[in-house]
Amino acid sequence: MMAEGEKRRGLSKSCALLIVIAGIERYAFKGVASNLVTYLTDVVKMSNSRAATTVNTWSGFTFMLPLFSAPFADSYWDRFFTILASSSLYFVGLVGLTYTAFDGSRSTTKTISLYFLYTSLSLIALGLGVLNPSLQAFGADQLDHDLDHYHDHDTSLEVKSNRKSQFFQCWYFGVCAGSLLGVTVMAYIQDTFGWVLGFAIPTASMLLLILLFLCGSGVYVYADPGLDLKAKPFQRILEYIKGAVSRRSKITLVNVHDLNAMELELQEKPLCNCSNTASTTTSKTLANEKSCKNSFSGLETVKLLLRLLPIWTMLLTFAVIFQQPATFFTKQGMAMKRNIGPNFKIPPATLQSTITLSIILLMPLYDKILIPIAKKITKNEKGIPVMERMGIGMFLSIIAIIIAALVERKRLMISKKMKTSPNSSDPLSIFWLLPQYILLGVSDIFTVVGMQEFFYSEVPVRMRTMGFALYTSVFGVGSFVSAALISVIESYTKSRGEKHNWFADDMSEARLDNYYWLLAFTSGISFLMYIVICKHFKSSTSGDDQ
């Protein structure tokens, strides 16, 4: 009866509040990011390629910064005050971005200072880059506290697994709900009422986030401040490197078996030599066990990160495809028929809401139908193992970009007919883009949620922020790869003449279909390599206690 009651028990108040806060943050971010390429081309007057490169570079910095902030957040910074400081910085950046729109609307020349614009975007990136992994790790701290209250050893493993799945799905649902509102509501406001109001509302929502977070300070669970700083992994890494350079390393391994056994239970029971002699008493062993649980050598930590690198690398092509809705998919939509009735035009950025909407609508189907069926077929408690889930999402993203290439090719054919024949049909409807958006939403359900759970489970407890940073950095590096790819392709195709430029400002001359085919080809190769890597990858945990 106790186990059944615990299974039905929902998430704690602190977890629920942080999920709401994460949703508000996504609302603010998507309210800016989803339509930023339109702001840069229509208001700031950037070219299509420069605007796409700017958005990708900005996204890259935003998602890459957690890799640099996570070591400090894990080893030195208090998570509560880190979240408070980074959200405040985020808010200041949004205030600056709102001011650029306000200043541009008042200026007689309608020009916007690029220096001030880039400074504002940099502050947003810096604040978000620190806030996101810290907020997720803080949420995981609340989850860990809940899981520690389960004492029934016969059912606790299953209960913990279900509770973790529930937490990640609720977190992602909250993020998706915020994203949906940000994309739909803010894109319409920006296109209809102007950019000043369109940026002011996300700014106000960030202020609300800060106030809500402060209001919850009494219900949060805080990490034990008494933990020895030397038990924190990144300090152990520094100790290891320093010792290796000076040939006086203080971190030692008893024998070769210690190196081989580092794969075992790094999450809850990191390997270390807790006893120096075989004659250690039982009481001394128990005393050392506590310090052992919170420590592991720098070598083990470095090896842990290196073993995740191949999987991390193969996910980059998914991240590149993930960038297209906010850039070239939106530019595609601007060149298509968008009218609904005589007076209303669909803002192209709102189509990004179909990604989030498909996630929200299909997530219950995934959770209540697909996973139970998969559990019966695979005899796996998670239904579809995490790595298989990510692979399915990668495959669906490839199908989505192939569809995008076919639709773009059809749009170009109609556009050229309109130029040569005045009596030709109307431009292609924007609703032709829906299949590629919906498929990306379905791929998100598998890959993004799987990535969060994968990196959460594969890193030790004290590296929790770094685990989430590894997840977000996939999209950061993917954004940089996308920006670099656009620059290289534009440089090459432009050198052959303006008519050959794949990213020409005249959308009837651009060849985005070629770009999409290139992404499909590289993603296909990456997917095949991912399958090979998965066959040889051994998880550091069995998953039952994660």
Coordinates of C-alpha atoms in Angstrom, one line a residue:
M1 CA 0.0 0.0 0.0
M2 CA 2.8 2.4 0.8
A3 CA 4.4 1.8 -2.6
E4 CA 1.2 2.3 -4.4
G5 CA 0.6 5.6 -2.6
E6 CA 4.1 6.7 -3.5
K7 CA 3.6 5.8 -7.1
R8 CA 0.5 8.1 -7.3
R9 CA 2.2 10.9 -5.4
G10 CA 2.9 13.9 -7.6
L11 CA 6.0 16.2 -7.8
S12 CA 6.9 18.3 -4.8
K13 CA 6.0 22.0 -4.6
S14 CA 9.6 23.1 -5.2
C15 CA 9.8 21.0 -8.4
A16 CA 6.4 22.3 -9.6
L17 CA 7.4 25.9 -9.0
L18 CA 10.7 25.5 -10.9
I19 CA 8.9 23.9 -13.8
V20 CA 6.6 27.0 -14.0
I21 CA 9.7 29.2 -13.8
A22 CA 11.4 27.3 -16.6
G23 CA 8.2 27.8 -18.7
I24 CA 8.3 31.5 -18.1
E25 CA 12.0 31.7 -19.1
R26 CA 11.2 29.8 -22.4
Y27 CA 8.3 32.2 -23.0
A28 CA 10.7 35.2 -22.7
F29 CA 13.4 33.5 -24.8
K30 CA 11.1 32.3 -27.6
G31 CA 9.4 35.7 -27.6
V32 CA 12.7 37.1 -28.8
A33 CA 14.5 34.3 -30.6
S34 CA 11.7 32.9 -32.7
N35 CA 11.3 36.2 -34.7
L36 CA 14.7 37.7 -34.3
V37 CA 15.7 37.0 -37.9
T38 CA 12.7 39.1 -39.1
Y39 CA 13.7 41.9 -36.8
L40 CA 17.3 41.8 -38.2
T41 CA 16.2 41.7 -41.9
D42 CA 13.2 44.1 -41.8
V43 CA 14.2 46.6 -39.1
V44 CA 18.0 46.4 -38.8
K45 CA 18.2 45.9 -42.6
M46 CA 20.6 42.9 -42.6
S47 CA 20.9 40.5 -45.5
N48 CA 19.3 37.1 -45.2
S49 CA 22.6 35.3 -44.8
R50 CA 24.0 37.8 -42.3
A51 CA 20.8 37.8 -40.2
A52 CA 20.8 33.9 -40.2
T53 CA 24.5 33.9 -39.2
T54 CA 23.9 36.5 -36.5
V55 CA 21.0 34.4 -35.0
N56 CA 23.0 31.2 -35.2
T57 CA 26.1 32.8 -33.6
W58 CA 24.0 34.3 -30.8
S59 CA 22.3 30.9 -30.2
G60 CA 25.7 29.3 -30.2
F61 CA 27.1 31.5 -27.5
T62 CA 23.8 31.1 -25.5
F63 CA 24.0 27.3 -25.5
M64 CA 27.8 27.1 -25.3
L65 CA 28.3 29.3 -22.2
P66 CA 27.0 26.5 -19.9
L67 CA 30.1 24.5 -20.6
F68 CA 32.2 27.4 -19.2
S69 CA 29.9 28.4 -16.3
A70 CA 29.1 24.8 -15.2
P71 CA 32.5 24.1 -13.6
F72 CA 32.1 27.2 -11.4
A73 CA 28.5 26.5 -10.7
D74 CA 29.3 22.9 -9.6
S75 CA 32.4 23.7 -7.6
Y76 CA 32.1 27.2 -6.2
W77 CA 28.8 29.0 -6.8
D78 CA 25.6 28.6 -4.8
R79 CA 22.9 27.5 -7.2
F80 CA 20.2 29.7 -5.7
F81 CA 22.2 32.9 -6.0
T82 CA 23.6 31.9 -9.4
I83 CA 20.0 31.6 -10.7
L84 CA 19.1 34.9 -9.1
A85 CA 22.2 36.7 -10.5
S86 CA 22.0 35.2 -14.0
S87 CA 18.2 35.9 -14.3
S88 CA 18.9 39.5 -13.3
L89 CA 21.6 39.8 -16.0
Y90 CA 19.1 38.2 -18.5
F91 CA 16.6 40.9 -17.5
V92 CA 19.0 43.7 -18.1
G93 CA 19.8 42.4 -21.6
L94 CA 16.1 42.3 -22.4
V95 CA 15.7 45.9 -21.2
G96 CA 18.6 46.9 -23.5
L97 CA 17.0 45.0 -26.5
T98 CA 13.7 46.7 -25.9
Y99 CA 15.5 50.1 -25.8
T100 CA 17.1 49.4 -29.2
A101 CA 13.6 49.0 -30.7
F102 CA 12.3 52.0 -28.9
D103 CA 15.3 54.2 -29.9
G104 CA 14.9 53.0 -33.6
S105 CA 11.2 53.9 -33.6
R106 CA 12.0 57.4 -32.4
S107 CA 15.0 58.0 -34.6
T108 CA 14.4 60.1 -37.7
T109 CA 16.8 57.9 -39.7
K110 CA 15.2 54.7 -38.3
T111 CA 18.7 53.3 -37.6
I112 CA 19.7 51.1 -34.7
S113 CA 23.1 51.1 -33.1
L114 CA 24.6 47.7 -33.8
Y115 CA 27.0 48.0 -30.9
F116 CA 24.1 48.5 -28.4
L117 CA 22.1 45.7 -30.1
Y118 CA 25.0 43.2 -29.9
T119 CA 25.7 44.2 -26.3
S120 CA 22.1 43.6 -25.3
L121 CA 22.1 40.2 -27.1
S122 CA 25.4 39.3 -25.4
L123 CA 23.9 40.1 -22.0
I124 CA 20.9 37.9 -22.8
A125 CA 23.2 35.1 -23.9
L126 CA 25.4 35.4 -20.8
G127 CA 22.4 35.4 -18.4
L128 CA 20.6 32.5 -20.2
G129 CA 23.9 30.5 -20.5
V130 CA 24.3 30.5 -16.8
L131 CA 20.6 30.4 -15.8
N132 CA 19.5 27.4 -17.9
P133 CA 21.8 24.6 -16.6
S134 CA 21.7 26.0 -13.0
L135 CA 17.9 26.0 -13.0
Q136 CA 17.8 22.5 -14.3
A137 CA 20.4 21.3 -11.8
F138 CA 18.5 23.0 -9.0
G139 CA 15.4 21.2 -10.1
A140 CA 17.3 17.9 -10.1
D141 CA 18.3 18.7 -6.5
Q142 CA 14.7 18.9 -5.5
L143 CA 14.0 15.6 -7.4
D144 CA 16.9 13.9 -5.6
H145 CA 15.5 15.0 -2.2
D146 CA 12.1 13.5 -3.2
L147 CA 13.7 10.2 -4.3
D148 CA 15.6 9.9 -1.0
H149 CA 12.2 9.6 0.8
Y150 CA 11.6 6.2 -0.7
H151 CA 12.5 3.3 1.6
D152 CA 10.7 0.3 0.2
H153 CA 13.6 -1.6 -1.4
D154 CA 11.3 -3.9 -3.3
T155 CA 9.7 -1.2 -5.3
S156 CA 12.0 1.9 -4.9
L157 CA 14.0 1.3 -8.1
E158 CA 10.8 1.2 -10.2
V159 CA 9.3 4.2 -8.3
K160 CA 12.5 6.2 -8.7
S161 CA 12.7 5.5 -12.5
N162 CA 9.0 6.5 -12.9
R163 CA 9.5 9.6 -10.8
K164 CA 12.5 10.7 -12.9
S165 CA 10.6 10.1 -16.1
Q166 CA 7.7 12.1 -14.8
F167 CA 10.0 15.0 -13.7
F168 CA 11.7 15.2 -17.1
Q169 CA 8.5 15.0 -19.0
C170 CA 6.8 17.6 -16.8
W171 CA 9.8 19.9 -17.2
Y172 CA 9.8 19.5 -20.9
F173 CA 6.0 20.0 -21.0
G174 CA 6.4 23.3 -19.1
V175 CA 9.2 24.4 -21.4
C176 CA 7.1 23.6 -24.4
A177 CA 4.0 25.4 -23.0
G178 CA 6.2 28.6 -22.5
S179 CA 7.7 28.2 -26.0
L180 CA 4.3 27.8 -27.6
L181 CA 3.0 31.0 -26.0
G182 CA 6.2 32.9 -26.8
V183 CA 6.2 31.9 -30.5
T184 CA 2.5 32.4 -31.2
V185 CA 1.6 35.4 -29.1
M186 CA 4.8 37.4 -29.4
A187 CA 5.3 36.8 -33.1
Y188 CA 1.7 38.2 -33.7
I189 CA 2.3 41.2 -31.4
Q190 CA 5.7 42.0 -33.0
D191 CA 4.3 41.8 -36.5
T192 CA 1.1 43.7 -35.7
F193 CA 1.8 46.1 -32.8
G194 CA 5.5 46.7 -33.3
W195 CA 8.8 45.6 -31.8
V196 CA 8.8 47.9 -28.8
L197 CA 5.8 46.1 -27.2
G198 CA 7.0 42.8 -28.7
F199 CA 10.3 43.0 -26.7
A200 CA 8.8 44.8 -23.6
I201 CA 6.5 41.8 -22.8
P202 CA 9.3 39.2 -22.6
T203 CA 11.2 41.7 -20.4
A204 CA 8.2 42.0 -18.0
S205 CA 7.9 38.2 -17.9
M206 CA 11.6 37.9 -16.8
L207 CA 10.9 40.3 -14.0
L208 CA 8.0 38.1 -13.0
L209 CA 10.3 35.1 -13.1
I210 CA 12.7 36.7 -10.6
L211 CA 9.9 37.6 -8.2
L212 CA 8.4 34.1 -8.4
F213 CA 11.8 32.5 -7.8
L214 CA 12.4 34.7 -4.7
C215 CA 8.9 33.8 -3.4
G216 CA 9.8 30.2 -3.5
S217 CA 13.0 30.5 -1.4
G218 CA 11.2 29.0 1.6
V219 CA 10.2 25.7 -0.1
Y220 CA 13.4 24.9 -1.9
V221 CA 15.7 22.1 -0.9
Y222 CA 19.4 23.3 -0.8
A223 CA 22.5 21.3 -1.2
D224 CA 24.5 20.5 1.9
P225 CA 26.8 23.4 2.4
G226 CA 29.1 21.3 4.6
L227 CA 30.4 19.2 1.8
D228 CA 34.1 19.3 1.5
L229 CA 35.1 21.4 -1.5
K230 CA 37.7 18.8 -2.4
A231 CA 34.9 16.3 -3.1
K232 CA 33.7 18.5 -6.0
P233 CA 34.8 17.0 -9.4
F234 CA 36.2 20.0 -11.1
Q235 CA 38.5 20.8 -8.3
R236 CA 39.6 17.2 -8.5
I237 CA 40.3 17.6 -12.2
L238 CA 42.4 20.7 -11.5
E239 CA 44.3 18.7 -8.7
Y240 CA 44.9 15.9 -11.1
I241 CA 46.3 18.1 -13.9
K242 CA 48.4 20.1 -11.5
G243 CA 49.8 17.0 -9.9
A244 CA 50.5 15.5 -13.3
V245 CA 52.4 18.6 -14.4
S246 CA 54.5 18.8 -11.2
R247 CA 54.9 15.0 -11.1
R248 CA 53.6 15.1 -7.6
S249 CA 50.0 14.0 -8.1
K250 CA 48.1 13.4 -4.9
I251 CA 45.5 11.3 -6.6
T252 CA 46.5 7.6 -6.7
L253 CA 44.9 4.4 -7.8
V254 CA 45.6 1.2 -5.9
N255 CA 45.8 -1.0 -9.0
V256 CA 44.8 -1.5 -12.6
H257 CA 41.4 -2.8 -11.5
D258 CA 40.6 0.7 -10.2
L259 CA 41.0 2.1 -13.7
N260 CA 39.0 -0.6 -15.4
A261 CA 36.2 -0.3 -12.8
M262 CA 35.5 3.4 -13.3
E263 CA 32.5 2.6 -15.5
L264 CA 30.7 1.3 -12.4
E265 CA 28.1 3.4 -10.5
L266 CA 29.7 6.9 -10.9
Q267 CA 26.3 8.5 -10.3
E268 CA 25.6 7.3 -6.8
K269 CA 28.8 5.4 -5.8
P270 CA 31.9 6.8 -7.5
L271 CA 34.8 4.5 -7.3
C272 CA 37.7 5.4 -4.9
N273 CA 40.0 3.8 -2.5
C274 CA 38.3 4.2 0.8
S275 CA 40.7 2.2 2.8
N276 CA 44.5 2.1 2.7
T277 CA 45.0 -1.3 4.5
A278 CA 43.1 -4.6 4.5
S279 CA 42.8 -4.5 8.3
T280 CA 40.7 -1.3 8.4
T281 CA 38.0 -1.7 11.0
T282 CA 34.3 -1.8 10.2
S283 CA 33.7 1.6 11.9
K284 CA 36.5 3.2 10.0
T285 CA 35.2 1.8 6.8
L286 CA 31.7 3.3 7.4
A287 CA 33.3 6.6 8.3
N288 CA 35.2 6.7 5.1
E289 CA 32.2 5.6 3.0
K290 CA 30.6 9.0 3.3
S291 CA 33.6 10.8 2.0
C292 CA 34.0 8.2 -0.7
K293 CA 30.5 8.7 -2.0
N294 CA 31.2 12.4 -2.7
S295 CA 34.6 12.1 -4.3
F296 CA 36.3 10.5 -7.3
S297 CA 39.6 11.1 -9.0
G298 CA 40.2 13.7 -11.6
L299 CA 41.4 11.0 -14.0
E300 CA 38.0 9.2 -13.7
T301 CA 36.1 12.5 -14.3
V302 CA 38.2 13.3 -17.4
K303 CA 37.7 9.8 -18.8
L304 CA 33.9 10.1 -18.1
L305 CA 33.7 13.3 -20.2
L306 CA 35.8 11.8 -23.0
R307 CA 33.7 8.7 -23.2
L308 CA 30.6 10.9 -23.9
L309 CA 32.3 12.9 -26.6
P310 CA 31.5 10.5 -29.6
I311 CA 27.7 10.5 -28.7
W312 CA 27.8 14.3 -28.2
T313 CA 29.5 14.8 -31.6
M314 CA 27.0 12.7 -33.5
L315 CA 24.1 14.8 -32.1
L316 CA 25.5 18.0 -33.6
T317 CA 23.8 17.5 -37.0
F318 CA 20.5 17.2 -35.2
A319 CA 21.3 20.5 -33.6
V320 CA 22.1 22.1 -37.0
I321 CA 18.7 21.0 -38.3
F322 CA 17.1 22.2 -35.1
Q323 CA 18.3 25.8 -36.0
Q324 CA 16.4 26.0 -39.3
P325 CA 12.9 26.9 -38.0
A326 CA 14.2 30.1 -36.5
T327 CA 16.1 31.1 -39.6
F328 CA 15.5 29.8 -43.1
F329 CA 12.2 28.1 -42.4
T330 CA 10.9 31.5 -41.3
K331 CA 12.4 33.2 -44.5
Q332 CA 10.7 30.5 -46.6
G333 CA 7.4 31.4 -45.0
M334 CA 7.9 35.1 -45.7
A335 CA 8.1 34.3 -49.5
M336 CA 4.9 32.2 -49.5
K337 CA 1.2 32.9 -49.5
R338 CA 0.2 33.8 -45.9
N339 CA -3.3 35.3 -46.2
I340 CA -6.2 34.1 -44.2
G341 CA -9.1 36.2 -45.5
P342 CA -8.7 39.7 -46.9
N343 CA -7.1 41.4 -43.8
F344 CA -5.1 38.8 -41.9
K345 CA -1.6 37.5 -42.7
I346 CA 0.0 34.7 -40.8
P347 CA 3.3 35.8 -39.2
P348 CA 5.9 33.2 -40.5
A349 CA 7.5 32.8 -37.1
T350 CA 4.2 31.5 -35.6
L351 CA 4.6 28.3 -37.6
Q352 CA 7.3 27.4 -35.1
S353 CA 4.4 26.9 -32.7
T354 CA 3.4 23.8 -34.6
I355 CA 6.7 22.1 -33.3
T356 CA 5.8 22.9 -29.7
L357 CA 2.1 22.1 -30.3
S358 CA 2.8 18.7 -31.8
I359 CA 5.0 18.0 -28.8
I360 CA 2.3 18.9 -26.3
L361 CA -0.4 17.0 -28.2
L362 CA 1.7 13.9 -28.9
M363 CA 3.6 13.6 -25.6
P364 CA 0.6 12.0 -23.8
L365 CA 0.3 9.6 -26.7
Y366 CA 4.0 8.8 -26.4
D367 CA 3.7 8.4 -22.6
K368 CA 0.4 6.5 -22.3
I369 CA 0.4 4.3 -25.5
L370 CA 3.8 4.0 -27.2
I371 CA 5.9 3.5 -24.0
P372 CA 3.6 0.8 -22.4
I373 CA 3.5 -1.1 -25.7
A374 CA 7.3 -0.8 -26.0
K375 CA 7.7 -2.0 -22.4
K376 CA 5.8 -5.2 -23.3
I377 CA 7.8 -5.8 -26.5
T378 CA 11.3 -4.9 -25.3
K379 CA 10.9 -6.1 -21.6
N380 CA 12.7 -2.8 -20.7
E381 CA 11.3 -0.8 -17.8
K382 CA 11.8 2.4 -19.8
G383 CA 10.1 1.0 -22.9
I384 CA 12.5 2.5 -25.4
P385 CA 16.1 2.8 -24.0
V386 CA 17.4 6.4 -24.0
M387 CA 20.0 5.9 -26.8
E388 CA 17.4 4.3 -29.1
R389 CA 15.1 7.2 -28.4
M390 CA 17.7 9.7 -29.5
G391 CA 18.4 7.7 -32.6
I392 CA 14.7 7.6 -33.6
G393 CA 14.6 11.4 -33.2
M394 CA 17.7 11.9 -35.3
F395 CA 16.1 9.8 -38.1
L396 CA 12.9 11.7 -38.0
S397 CA 14.8 15.0 -38.2
I398 CA 16.5 13.8 -41.4
I399 CA 13.0 13.0 -42.9
A400 CA 11.9 16.5 -41.9
I401 CA 14.8 18.2 -43.7
I402 CA 14.2 16.1 -46.8
I403 CA 10.6 17.2 -46.9
A404 CA 11.7 20.8 -46.4
A405 CA 14.0 20.4 -49.5
L406 CA 11.1 19.0 -51.6
V407 CA 8.7 21.8 -50.5
E408 CA 11.3 24.5 -51.2
R409 CA 12.0 23.0 -54.7
K410 CA 8.2 23.2 -55.4
R411 CA 8.1 26.8 -54.2
L412 CA 11.0 27.8 -56.4
M413 CA 9.3 26.3 -59.5
I414 CA 6.0 28.2 -58.8
S415 CA 8.0 31.4 -58.2
K416 CA 9.8 31.1 -61.5
K417 CA 6.6 30.4 -63.3
M418 CA 5.1 33.6 -61.8
K419 CA 8.0 35.6 -63.2
T420 CA 7.7 34.3 -66.7
S421 CA 3.9 34.0 -66.9
P422 CA 1.7 36.7 -65.4
N423 CA -1.4 34.5 -65.4
S424 CA 0.3 31.7 -63.3
S425 CA -1.2 30.5 -60.1
D426 CA -0.7 32.2 -56.7
P427 CA 2.4 31.6 -54.6
L428 CA 2.6 28.3 -52.7
S429 CA 0.7 28.4 -49.4
I430 CA 2.6 28.7 -46.2
F431 CA 0.7 25.6 -44.9
W432 CA 3.0 23.4 -47.1
L433 CA 5.6 24.0 -44.4
L434 CA 3.5 22.3 -41.7
P435 CA 4.8 18.7 -42.3
Q436 CA 8.4 19.6 -41.8
Y437 CA 7.6 21.6 -38.6
I438 CA 5.4 18.8 -37.2
L439 CA 8.0 16.1 -37.9
L440 CA 10.7 18.2 -36.1
G441 CA 8.3 18.4 -33.2
V442 CA 7.9 14.6 -33.1
S443 CA 11.7 14.2 -33.4
D444 CA 12.0 16.5 -30.4
I445 CA 9.9 14.2 -28.2
F446 CA 12.4 11.4 -28.8
T447 CA 15.8 13.2 -29.0
V448 CA 15.6 16.3 -26.7
V449 CA 14.0 14.5 -23.8
G450 CA 16.3 11.6 -24.4
M451 CA 19.4 13.9 -24.4
Q452 CA 18.4 15.4 -21.1
E453 CA 17.9 12.0 -19.4
F454 CA 21.1 10.6 -21.0
F455 CA 23.5 13.4 -19.8
Y456 CA 21.7 13.5 -16.4
S457 CA 22.3 9.8 -15.9
E458 CA 25.8 9.6 -17.3
V459 CA 27.4 12.2 -15.0
P460 CA 28.1 11.9 -11.2
V461 CA 25.8 13.7 -8.8
R462 CA 28.3 16.6 -8.1
M463 CA 28.6 17.2 -11.8
R464 CA 24.9 17.6 -12.4
T465 CA 25.2 21.2 -13.8
M466 CA 27.9 20.0 -16.2
G467 CA 25.6 17.2 -17.4
F468 CA 22.9 19.7 -18.4
A469 CA 25.7 21.9 -19.8
L470 CA 26.7 19.0 -22.1
Y471 CA 23.1 18.7 -23.3
T472 CA 22.7 22.5 -24.0
S473 CA 26.2 22.7 -25.6
V474 CA 25.1 20.3 -28.3
F475 CA 22.8 23.1 -29.6
G476 CA 25.5 25.7 -29.0
V477 CA 28.1 24.1 -31.1
G478 CA 25.4 23.1 -33.6
S479 CA 24.5 26.8 -33.9
F480 CA 28.2 27.7 -34.6
V481 CA 28.5 24.8 -37.1
S482 CA 25.3 26.1 -38.8
A483 CA 26.7 29.7 -38.9
A484 CA 30.1 28.5 -40.2
L485 CA 28.4 26.3 -42.8
I486 CA 26.3 29.3 -44.1
S487 CA 29.4 31.5 -44.3
V488 CA 31.4 28.9 -46.2
I489 CA 28.6 28.0 -48.6
E490 CA 27.7 31.7 -49.3
S491 CA 31.4 32.5 -50.0
Y492 CA 31.7 29.6 -52.4
T493 CA 28.4 30.0 -54.2
K494 CA 28.6 33.8 -54.4
S495 CA 32.0 33.5 -56.1
R496 CA 30.3 31.7 -59.0
G497 CA 28.0 34.7 -59.5
E498 CA 25.1 36.2 -57.7
K499 CA 22.6 33.9 -59.4
H500 CA 24.3 30.9 -57.9
N501 CA 24.1 32.2 -54.3
W502 CA 22.2 29.7 -52.3
F503 CA 21.2 32.5 -49.7
A504 CA 20.3 35.3 -52.1
D505 CA 18.1 38.0 -50.6
D506 CA 15.7 37.5 -53.5
M507 CA 14.0 34.3 -52.4
S508 CA 13.1 33.4 -56.0
E509 CA 16.8 33.2 -56.8
A510 CA 17.9 31.5 -53.5
R511 CA 18.6 27.8 -53.5
L512 CA 17.7 26.8 -49.9
D513 CA 16.7 23.4 -51.3
N514 CA 20.3 22.6 -52.1
Y515 CA 21.3 23.6 -48.5
Y516 CA 18.6 21.3 -47.1
W517 CA 19.8 18.4 -49.2
L518 CA 23.3 19.0 -47.9
L519 CA 22.1 18.9 -44.3
A520 CA 20.1 15.7 -45.1
F521 CA 23.3 14.0 -46.5
T522 CA 25.6 15.0 -43.6
S523 CA 22.9 14.1 -41.1
G524 CA 22.5 10.7 -42.7
I525 CA 26.2 9.9 -42.4
S526 CA 26.1 11.1 -38.7
F527 CA 23.1 8.9 -38.0
L528 CA 24.9 5.8 -39.4
M529 CA 28.0 6.6 -37.3
Y530 CA 25.7 7.1 -34.2
I531 CA 24.3 3.6 -34.7
V532 CA 27.8 2.1 -34.8
I533 CA 28.9 4.1 -31.7
C534 CA 25.8 3.0 -29.7
K535 CA 26.6 -0.7 -30.3
H536 CA 30.0 -0.2 -28.5
F537 CA 28.9 2.3 -25.9
K538 CA 28.6 1.0 -22.3
S539 CA 26.6 3.1 -19.9
S540 CA 28.2 4.1 -16.6
T541 CA 25.0 3.2 -14.8
S542 CA 22.5 0.5 -15.2
G543 CA 19.7 3.1 -15.2
D544 CA 17.8 1.6 -12.4
D545 CA 19.1 4.0 -9.9
Q546 CA 19.2 7.0 -12.0

